[in-house]
Short mmCIF file of C-alpha atoms in Angstrom, two decimals:
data_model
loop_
_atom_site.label_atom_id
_atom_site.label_comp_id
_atom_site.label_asym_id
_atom_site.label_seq_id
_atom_site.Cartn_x
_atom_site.Cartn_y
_atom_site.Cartn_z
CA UNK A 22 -8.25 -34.98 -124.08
CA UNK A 23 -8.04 -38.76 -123.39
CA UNK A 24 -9.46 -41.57 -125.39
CA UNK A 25 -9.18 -45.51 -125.35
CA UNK A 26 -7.78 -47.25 -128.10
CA UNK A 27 -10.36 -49.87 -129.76
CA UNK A 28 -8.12 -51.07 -132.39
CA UNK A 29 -4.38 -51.56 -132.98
CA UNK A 30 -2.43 -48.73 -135.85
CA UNK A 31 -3.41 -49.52 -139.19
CA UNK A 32 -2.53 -47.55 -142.02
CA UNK A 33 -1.33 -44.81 -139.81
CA UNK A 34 -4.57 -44.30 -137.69
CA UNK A 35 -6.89 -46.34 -135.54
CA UNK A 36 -10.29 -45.69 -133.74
CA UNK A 37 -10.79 -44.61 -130.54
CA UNK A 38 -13.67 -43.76 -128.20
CA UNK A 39 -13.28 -39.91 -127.19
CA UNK A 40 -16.54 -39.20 -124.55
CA UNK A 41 -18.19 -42.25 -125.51
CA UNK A 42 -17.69 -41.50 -129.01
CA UNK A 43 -15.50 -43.74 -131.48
CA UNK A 44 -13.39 -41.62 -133.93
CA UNK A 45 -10.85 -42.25 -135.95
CA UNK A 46 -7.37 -40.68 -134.78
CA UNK A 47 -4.46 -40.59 -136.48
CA UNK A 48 -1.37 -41.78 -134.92
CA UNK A 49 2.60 -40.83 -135.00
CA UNK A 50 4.42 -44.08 -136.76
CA UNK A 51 6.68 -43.79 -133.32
CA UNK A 52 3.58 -44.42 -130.82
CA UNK A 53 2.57 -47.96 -130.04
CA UNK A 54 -1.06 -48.22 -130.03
CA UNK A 55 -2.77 -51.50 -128.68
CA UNK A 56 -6.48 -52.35 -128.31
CA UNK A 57 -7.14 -50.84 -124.68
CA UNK A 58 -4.52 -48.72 -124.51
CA UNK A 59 -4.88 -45.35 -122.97
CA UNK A 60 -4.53 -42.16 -125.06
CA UNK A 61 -3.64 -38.62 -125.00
CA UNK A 62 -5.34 -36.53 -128.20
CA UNK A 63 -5.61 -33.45 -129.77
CA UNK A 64 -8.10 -32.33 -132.26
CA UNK A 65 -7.56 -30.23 -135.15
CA UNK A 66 -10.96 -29.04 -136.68
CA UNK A 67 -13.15 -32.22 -137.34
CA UNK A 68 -9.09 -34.57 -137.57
CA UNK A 69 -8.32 -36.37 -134.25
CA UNK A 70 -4.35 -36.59 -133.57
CA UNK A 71 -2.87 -39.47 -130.89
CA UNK A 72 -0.51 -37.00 -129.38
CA UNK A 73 1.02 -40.02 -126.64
CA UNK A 74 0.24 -42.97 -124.99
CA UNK A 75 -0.26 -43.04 -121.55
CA UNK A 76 2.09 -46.28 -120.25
CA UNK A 77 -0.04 -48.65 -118.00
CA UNK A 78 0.36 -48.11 -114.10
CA UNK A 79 3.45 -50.60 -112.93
CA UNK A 80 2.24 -54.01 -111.61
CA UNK A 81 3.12 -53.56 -107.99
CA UNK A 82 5.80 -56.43 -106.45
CA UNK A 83 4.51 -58.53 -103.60
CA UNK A 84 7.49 -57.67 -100.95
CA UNK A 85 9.54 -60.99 -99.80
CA UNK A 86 8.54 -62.30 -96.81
CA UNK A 87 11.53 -63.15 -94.07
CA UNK A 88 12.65 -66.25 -93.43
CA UNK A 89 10.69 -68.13 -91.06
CA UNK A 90 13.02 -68.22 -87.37
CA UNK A 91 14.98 -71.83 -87.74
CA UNK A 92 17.22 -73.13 -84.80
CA UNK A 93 20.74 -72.88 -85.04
CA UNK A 94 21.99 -76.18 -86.59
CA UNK A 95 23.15 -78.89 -84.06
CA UNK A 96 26.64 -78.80 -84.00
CA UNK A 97 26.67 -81.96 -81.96
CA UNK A 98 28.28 -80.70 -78.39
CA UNK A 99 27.70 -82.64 -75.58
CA UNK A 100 24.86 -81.57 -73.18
CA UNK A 101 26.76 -79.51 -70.35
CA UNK A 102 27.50 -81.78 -67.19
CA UNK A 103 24.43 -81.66 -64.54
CA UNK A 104 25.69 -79.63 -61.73
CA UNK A 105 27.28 -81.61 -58.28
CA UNK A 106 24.59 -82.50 -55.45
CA UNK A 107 25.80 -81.30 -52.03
CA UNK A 108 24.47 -82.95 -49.05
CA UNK A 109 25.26 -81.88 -45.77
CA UNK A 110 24.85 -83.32 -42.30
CA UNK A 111 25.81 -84.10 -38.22
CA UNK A 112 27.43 -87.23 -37.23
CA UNK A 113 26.99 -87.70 -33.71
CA UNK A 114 30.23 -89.89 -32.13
CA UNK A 115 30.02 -91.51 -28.20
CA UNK A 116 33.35 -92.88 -27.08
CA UNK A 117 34.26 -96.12 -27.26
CA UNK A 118 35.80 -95.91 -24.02
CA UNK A 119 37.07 -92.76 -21.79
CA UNK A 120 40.51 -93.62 -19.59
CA UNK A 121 43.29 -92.06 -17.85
CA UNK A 122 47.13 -92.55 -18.46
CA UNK A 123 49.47 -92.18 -15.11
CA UNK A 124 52.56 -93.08 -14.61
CA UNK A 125 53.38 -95.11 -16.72
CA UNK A 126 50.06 -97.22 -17.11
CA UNK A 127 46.46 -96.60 -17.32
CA UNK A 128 44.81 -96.43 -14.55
CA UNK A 129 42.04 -98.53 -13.41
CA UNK A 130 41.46 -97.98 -9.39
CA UNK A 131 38.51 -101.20 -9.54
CA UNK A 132 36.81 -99.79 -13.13
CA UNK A 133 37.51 -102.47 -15.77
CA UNK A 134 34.55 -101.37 -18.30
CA UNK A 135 36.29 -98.90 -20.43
CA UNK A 136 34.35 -95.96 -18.80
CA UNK A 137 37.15 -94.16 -15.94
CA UNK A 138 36.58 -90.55 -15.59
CA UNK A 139 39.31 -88.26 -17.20
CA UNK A 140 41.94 -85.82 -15.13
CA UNK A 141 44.26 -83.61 -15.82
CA UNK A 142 47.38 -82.32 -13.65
CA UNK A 143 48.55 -84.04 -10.12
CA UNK A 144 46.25 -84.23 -7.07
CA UNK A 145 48.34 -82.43 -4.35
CA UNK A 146 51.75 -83.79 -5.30
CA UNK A 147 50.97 -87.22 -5.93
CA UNK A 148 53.90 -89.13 -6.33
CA UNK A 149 51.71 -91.51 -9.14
CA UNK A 150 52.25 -88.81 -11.81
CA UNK A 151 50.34 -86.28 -13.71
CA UNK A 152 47.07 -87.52 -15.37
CA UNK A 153 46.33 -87.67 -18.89
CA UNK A 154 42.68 -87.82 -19.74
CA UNK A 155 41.40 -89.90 -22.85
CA UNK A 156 38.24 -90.53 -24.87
CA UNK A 157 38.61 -92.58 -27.78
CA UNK A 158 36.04 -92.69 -30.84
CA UNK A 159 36.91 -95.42 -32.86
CA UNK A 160 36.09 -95.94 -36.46
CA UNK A 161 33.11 -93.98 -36.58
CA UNK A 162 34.31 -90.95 -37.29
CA UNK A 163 36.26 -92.15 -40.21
CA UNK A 164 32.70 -93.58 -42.04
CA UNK A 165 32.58 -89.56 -42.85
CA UNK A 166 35.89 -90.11 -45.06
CA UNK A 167 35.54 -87.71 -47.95
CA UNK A 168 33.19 -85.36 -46.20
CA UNK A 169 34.43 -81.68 -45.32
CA UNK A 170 34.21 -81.03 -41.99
CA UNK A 171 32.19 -77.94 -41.20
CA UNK A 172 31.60 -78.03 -37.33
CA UNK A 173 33.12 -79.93 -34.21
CA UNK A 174 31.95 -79.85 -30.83
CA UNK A 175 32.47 -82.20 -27.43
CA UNK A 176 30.43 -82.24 -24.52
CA UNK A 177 32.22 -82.00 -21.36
CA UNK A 178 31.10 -81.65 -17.71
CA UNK A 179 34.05 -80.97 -15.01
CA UNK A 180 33.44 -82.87 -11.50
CA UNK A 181 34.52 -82.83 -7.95
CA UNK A 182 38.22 -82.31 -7.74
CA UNK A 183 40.71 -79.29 -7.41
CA UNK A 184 39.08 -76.00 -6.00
CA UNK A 185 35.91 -74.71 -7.21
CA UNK A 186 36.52 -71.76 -8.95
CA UNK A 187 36.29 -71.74 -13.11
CA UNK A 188 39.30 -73.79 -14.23
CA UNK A 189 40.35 -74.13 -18.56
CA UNK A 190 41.23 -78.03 -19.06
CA UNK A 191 44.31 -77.85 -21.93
CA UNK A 192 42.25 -80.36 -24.87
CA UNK A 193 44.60 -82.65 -27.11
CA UNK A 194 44.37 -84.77 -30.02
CA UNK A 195 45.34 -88.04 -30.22
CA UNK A 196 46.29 -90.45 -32.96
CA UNK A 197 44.90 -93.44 -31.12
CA UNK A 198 41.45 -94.76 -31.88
CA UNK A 199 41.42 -97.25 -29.02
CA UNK A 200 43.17 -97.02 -26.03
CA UNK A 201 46.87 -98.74 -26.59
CA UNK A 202 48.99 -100.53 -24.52
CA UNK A 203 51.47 -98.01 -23.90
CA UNK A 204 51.05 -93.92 -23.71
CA UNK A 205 48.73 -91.90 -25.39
CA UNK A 206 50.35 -90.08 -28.28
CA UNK A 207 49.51 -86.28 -28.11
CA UNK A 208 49.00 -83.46 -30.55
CA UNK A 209 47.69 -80.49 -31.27
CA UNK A 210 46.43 -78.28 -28.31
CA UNK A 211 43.79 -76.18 -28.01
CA UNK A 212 42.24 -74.41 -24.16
CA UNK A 213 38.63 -75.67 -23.23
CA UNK A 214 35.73 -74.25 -21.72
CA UNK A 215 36.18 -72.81 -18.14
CA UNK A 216 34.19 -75.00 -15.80
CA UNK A 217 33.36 -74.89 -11.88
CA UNK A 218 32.56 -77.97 -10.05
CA UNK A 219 29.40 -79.69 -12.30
CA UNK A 220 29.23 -77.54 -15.08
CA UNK A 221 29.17 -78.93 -18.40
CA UNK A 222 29.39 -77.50 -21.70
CA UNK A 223 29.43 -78.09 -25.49
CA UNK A 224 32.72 -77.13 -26.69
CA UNK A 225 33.42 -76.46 -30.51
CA UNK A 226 36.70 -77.78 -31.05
CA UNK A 227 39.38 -76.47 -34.34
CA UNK A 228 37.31 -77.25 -37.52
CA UNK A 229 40.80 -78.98 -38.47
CA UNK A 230 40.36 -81.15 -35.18
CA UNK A 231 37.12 -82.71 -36.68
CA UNK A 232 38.68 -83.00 -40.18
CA UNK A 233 41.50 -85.22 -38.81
CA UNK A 234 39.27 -87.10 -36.91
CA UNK A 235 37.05 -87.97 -40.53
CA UNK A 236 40.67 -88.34 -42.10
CA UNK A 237 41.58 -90.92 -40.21
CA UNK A 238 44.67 -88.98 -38.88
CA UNK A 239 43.49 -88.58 -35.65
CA UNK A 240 41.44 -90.91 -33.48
CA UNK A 241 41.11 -89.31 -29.64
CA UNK A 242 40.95 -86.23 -27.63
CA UNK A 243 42.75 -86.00 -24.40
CA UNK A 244 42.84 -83.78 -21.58
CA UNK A 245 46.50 -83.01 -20.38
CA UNK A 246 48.67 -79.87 -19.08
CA UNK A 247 52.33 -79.63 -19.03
CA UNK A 248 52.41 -79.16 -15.12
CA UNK A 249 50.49 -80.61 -12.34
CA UNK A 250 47.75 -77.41 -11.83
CA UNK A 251 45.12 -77.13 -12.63
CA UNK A 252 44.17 -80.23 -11.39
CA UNK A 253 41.01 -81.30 -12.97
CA UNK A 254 38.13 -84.15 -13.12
CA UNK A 255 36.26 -84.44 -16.22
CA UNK A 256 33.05 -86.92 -16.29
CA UNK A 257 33.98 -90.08 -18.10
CA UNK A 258 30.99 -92.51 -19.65
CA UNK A 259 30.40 -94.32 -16.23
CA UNK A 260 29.54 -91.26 -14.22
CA UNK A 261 27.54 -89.32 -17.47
CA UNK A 262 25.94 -90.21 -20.41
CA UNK A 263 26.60 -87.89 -22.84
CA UNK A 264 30.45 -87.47 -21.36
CA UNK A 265 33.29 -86.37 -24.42
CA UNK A 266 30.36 -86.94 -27.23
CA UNK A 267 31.84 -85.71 -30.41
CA UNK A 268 29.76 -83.98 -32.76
CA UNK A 269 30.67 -83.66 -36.76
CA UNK A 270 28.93 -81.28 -38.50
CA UNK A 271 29.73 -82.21 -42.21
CA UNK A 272 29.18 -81.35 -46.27
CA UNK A 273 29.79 -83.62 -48.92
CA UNK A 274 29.62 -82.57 -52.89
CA UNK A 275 28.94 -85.61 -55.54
#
């Protein structure tokens, strides 16, 4: 049976309530009796015996919250660098002034404004030479400096002279950005378009041709072939606007 200690072990015994009834129990000299405390008995004729006590229930431990989440300390790096800005664009580039270089000189044939039409080859067997064909762009396209070059074009239009079937005019670069006093100098060499009598056509040049031109390295294209056919006449500025324009496609990362 179970009582409930009233009173602490005195003498050996102590009172308990058994079924609402308070007795008096004896008690072992080994068992630790409080006021309260929970008790096993056994009963013996009209003698009450505290057999055990029954140990209170264990106080339950409130479990340990984690940590609250914290931000890794500052371990004072710089911020990362923002990333580049790349612009892109077209620089659009009319000549200066178109020419042509014959034997010897430049010729002129009553056109002093900077705007003679361009040929390439000898007419017939000429004894005045073979032609060299000019256009010259000045510092324009060097204001790109820096820039990549990602597309170059030129517009060219072939007129009356030679026969009329489709004929390639041999393009060249040239170091000049103005016409000089002397020759042309030539360099790299690339075949045009193939043209009849008044076509024109936009021409994308070498990507390296328009990246010399932004360089600086390279100021001019030329027509010009190593022998006197085909003979060909190429629209300078005086007889077409938009003769030899130069067009720059370009990208720039800063």
């Amino acid at each position: 049976m179970r009582g409930i200690a009233q009173t602490a072990v005195v003498s050996g015994a102590c009172l308990v309530t058994v079924g609402g009834i308070t007795v008096t129990a004896r008690v072992a000299s080994s068992a630790v009796v409080t006021a309260g405390s929970i008790l096993l008995m056994a009963r013996l004729g009209s003698l009450y015996y505290v057999t055990n006590v029954v140990p209170p229930a264990p106080t339950a431990t409130p479990a340990t919250p984690p940590p609250p989440d914290t931000p890794p300390p500052d371990t004072g790096d710089a911020a990362p660098p923002p990333k580049p800005v790349t612009r892109t664009g077209t620089l659009t580039c009319v000549p200066t002034s178109t020419a042509c270089y014959r034997g010897g000189s430049w010729r002129s044939d009553g056109d002093p404004t900077n705007s003679f039409d361009l040929y390439q080859g000898r007419y017939g067997g000429s004894s005045y030479g073979r032609n060299t064909g000019c256009a010259f762009y000045g510092s324009k396209p060097h204001t790109l400096n820096g820039a990549t070059c990602t597309k170059a074009t030129v517009k060219l239009k072939r007129l009356s002279a030679g026969d009329f079937s489709g004929r390639s005019v041999t393009l060249r670069l040239v170091s000049q950005t103005s016409r000089p006093g002397g020759s042309p100098t030539l360099n790299e060499s690339t075949s045009g378009p193939s043209l009849k009598i008044n076509d024109s056509a936009t021409f994308t040049l070498p990507t390296s041709w328009g990246q010399a031109l932004i360089d600086g390295s390279r100021g001019g294209i030329a027509i010009n072939v190593g022998s006197d056919d085909p003979y060909i006449h190429l629209a300078g500025r005086g007889s077409w606007s938009a003769a030899m324009t130069l067009s720059l496609s370009w990208r720039r990362t800063s």
